Amino acid sequence: MRDVCIAGIGQIAVGEHWDRSLRDMAVDAVVSALNDAQVERPQMLFVGNMLSGQLSLQENLGALVADYAGLRGIEAFKIEAACASAAAALRLAYLAVAGGMCDVAVACGVEKMTESRSDRVTTALATAADAVYEAEQGVSFVALNALLMQRYMHQYGYRREDFGGFAVNAHANAAGNPWAMFQRPITPEQFATARLIAAPISLLDSAGIGDGAAAVVVMPADLAGQPPRKPVRIRASASATDAVALHDRRDPLVLDAAALSAGRAYAEAGVGPQDVDLFELHDAFTIMSALSIEACGLAPRGHGVGLAKEGAIALHAAHPMSTMGGLKARGHPVGATGLYQVVEACLQLRGEAGVNQIKGASLAMTQNIGGSGANVFTHILERCW
Amino acid sequence: MSSSSHWRTRRQRLALVGEQCPHCQAMLFPPRDICPSCHGPAKEPYHYGGVGSVYSFSEVYTAPDAYEHYAPYVVALVQLEEGPLLTAQLTDVEPEDVYVGMPVEMVTRRLRAEGPEGLISYGYKFRPVPERVAAH
Amino acid sequence: MRPALPVGIVGYGGYVPRYRLPASEISRLWPSGGEDGPVSSKAVPGLDEDTVTMSIEAARNALDRAGIDPAQIGAVWVGSESHPYAVKPTSTIVAEAIGAVPHVLAADWQFACKAGTEALQAALGLVGSGMVRYGLAIGMDAAQGKPSDALEYTAAAGGAAILVGPAEEAVARCEGSVSYVTDTPDFWRRPGRTYPEHAGRFTGQPAYFAHSLAAARELLAELGWRPDELAHAVFHQPNVRFPTQAGQQLGLSRQQMALGLLSPEIGNAYAGSSLLGLVAALDGAAPEQRILQVSFGSGAGSDAFGWITTPLLPERQQLASTVRDYIARQRQIDYATYLRYRGQIVME
């Protein structure tokens, strides 16, 4: 296995891009990343995406994006792992380069969510769950997370308001991210009184969905290292699965796949949770943040919420999280979100995070969760220039 | 739901038929071919009694396609008394009356209909165990 | 009529949905000059209920009381005028849900409000001939009345399932039955129409009373039963006045009618009406009591049954929810909610 670096990054702002198609956005991110890496032509392109077939009636994204990016002829295909599709694309690029199958691979995540009516989007998102035993029962994806949150509150004695710290932190950080969808802070009071969408989950527990695309160029460390590039080394890339249906889990309040993938990543990188300078976690819902924190060993069971309450996740606190706004406030283009996390971690490690810069950040972790915890990818990234 | 999918799942949906693993006795619902506990083949049908309690719940205001007509409605994780957890709607109940631990029983109800022309999907839901009035 | 072999009711179960529309809500929308409605409230099915789901619940109650293996049921018959499909049997869904498939006769019956007892007559015959050991007859409806029409006050939902089997296992033996049928066009619905039409006051004497009373009198004569020997009498209940007057004309007391008269609280359950009344009577009856049950279906005809309860009844009464349990489990709704529950609000 070769050491692998991210040699270039690209992203477009997350938002309602009425004037841009699925392919436009993907091409923009891919070209930006290639330009950033000063590479003309990769050998492989992996496109992470969840919903293009359902919302845009477009599949075969590998060939489509390769062609429109001027890369006709290269190896390219789409990879899907629900909301973790983009991290899955990165994992493929990592495997291809680390294994010596190619020297330049691009991982791109793209999602076009404004092409359909909202009830269609609700239905499409529910395909991340078990179609027969969850979605057919009328359970939306939000409701699955609400079931987790309700149980968590019951089991550990929390109130809705206790989860507000995650959203408040994310919005505060998004205010400093020009690519974020919601560049404005919110108050705990706004959080407490927000409209419920599936009790106890409110609008402000939930990541806003939007259109977006992000991409990275992956190269072997020995080729990526020449200045003026600022390569970021992939210290660990790990993924693990769990039952798709919540009701089939060993314990619904324990994200086994998140714990497994984080554990594998820690072992691969030879680091522990306390060594990480920042954590881009999968804050699609505040409850997912809490469960992810616990699974990654940053807090004991039932105490994940405590970290947000104590302010420990703020930019300059002990465990900075969602440093550019997270899924919550940067916006959550589902099949692209995992690469936004990685691009943002790279910005921090490259010292390019602007007003949100965490001084001296050298080790970052990203965790991208597909479904309600069924398919989880953890990456550990390190500054190496 | 297509006719074939409707047909394949009829016993689970209408009669709550799952499985009991013949090797490790794990209680399984929904049925699956391989036991998640011992990884042996699991094909022994088991007819669940339909009695359980609410493990968690939520009220859905924004419903997926074909369910909007029923919104808002309560969904829940229900723990069957035989052990398995399953996902289902609660019915005949006011959302404010639901609590974790509430005793519930299975009923068969309409889940959705594919417009005025399509198939009607029936399946399990759960409702609070009705109170019994005194005998005459 | 009497089957060759002695038969009876081995299990029974009713169902009444949870929602009630008070008559005052209808008269609020459609004032008619201050007259009280024909019933005080009616039972309305929830958004996720129909004749299939209600039949399944009633059938499960009947099975809980009978305690038999559902695979031994040889026929599942559902009488209704509100089958959810015009083509596709309700009965196959019910049979699947209770575990009676695949060696079972299954069919839907249609005879206005007599469809349920028509299925019961047939089940008595099939079991009584020895062709099957058990037969399940269900009468169930989720009836619709035209807004502002008199029927809107009463068109209700509910019904019952009767499991017929050998007399030695029965909670009530069948002593005999009568069917009395003529071509009497008092009430009808053409294909594709939402609401039934009726012939106003013609539905009374020549239709309801003529058929109900003839069937009842002939049965009593056949069995040699005097009206005062009846512990309970149950009629079809399109309102409160008709069954009450029919009982009076037969010389029955208020007390004999009390257990089975449900229309004041739940309205007219159509094909489920007299069966639900019978189940309510069984819920409260003692052993060795005589019960007269008389259905009526427009078009028109009546089935009359003579039942005698057995010592097995008391131990089975509490094995499932009673009709009174269901009636007590009620939640009042307003007219707008009623329209929503009945699918009358255009959503697409």
mmCIF file of C-alpha atoms in Angstrom, chain A residues 4 21-22 73 138 215 234 243 325 359:
data_model
loop_
_atom_site.group_PDB
_atom_site.id
_atom_site.type_symbol
_atom_site.label_atom_id
_atom_site.label_comp_id
_atom_site.label_asym_id
_atom_site.label_seq_id
_atom_site.Cartn_x
_atom_site.Cartn_y
_atom_site.Cartn_z
ATOM 1 C CA VAL A 4 -1.932 8.603 -0.330
ATOM 2 C CA SER A 21 -27.887 20.972 -13.523
ATOM 3 C CA LEU A 22 -26.511 17.869 -11.895
ATOM 4 C CA GLY A 73 -12.187 7.842 -22.122
ATOM 5 C CA GLY A 138 -44.943 5.471 6.187
ATOM 6 C CA ALA A 215 -14.417 16.850 -5.354
ATOM 7 C CA ILE A 234 -5.040 10.322 4.143
ATOM 8 C CA ALA A 243 -28.338 -3.388 9.655
ATOM 9 C CA GLY A 325 -21.043 24.789 9.363
ATOM 10 C CA LYS A 359 -4.692 27.459 14.577
#
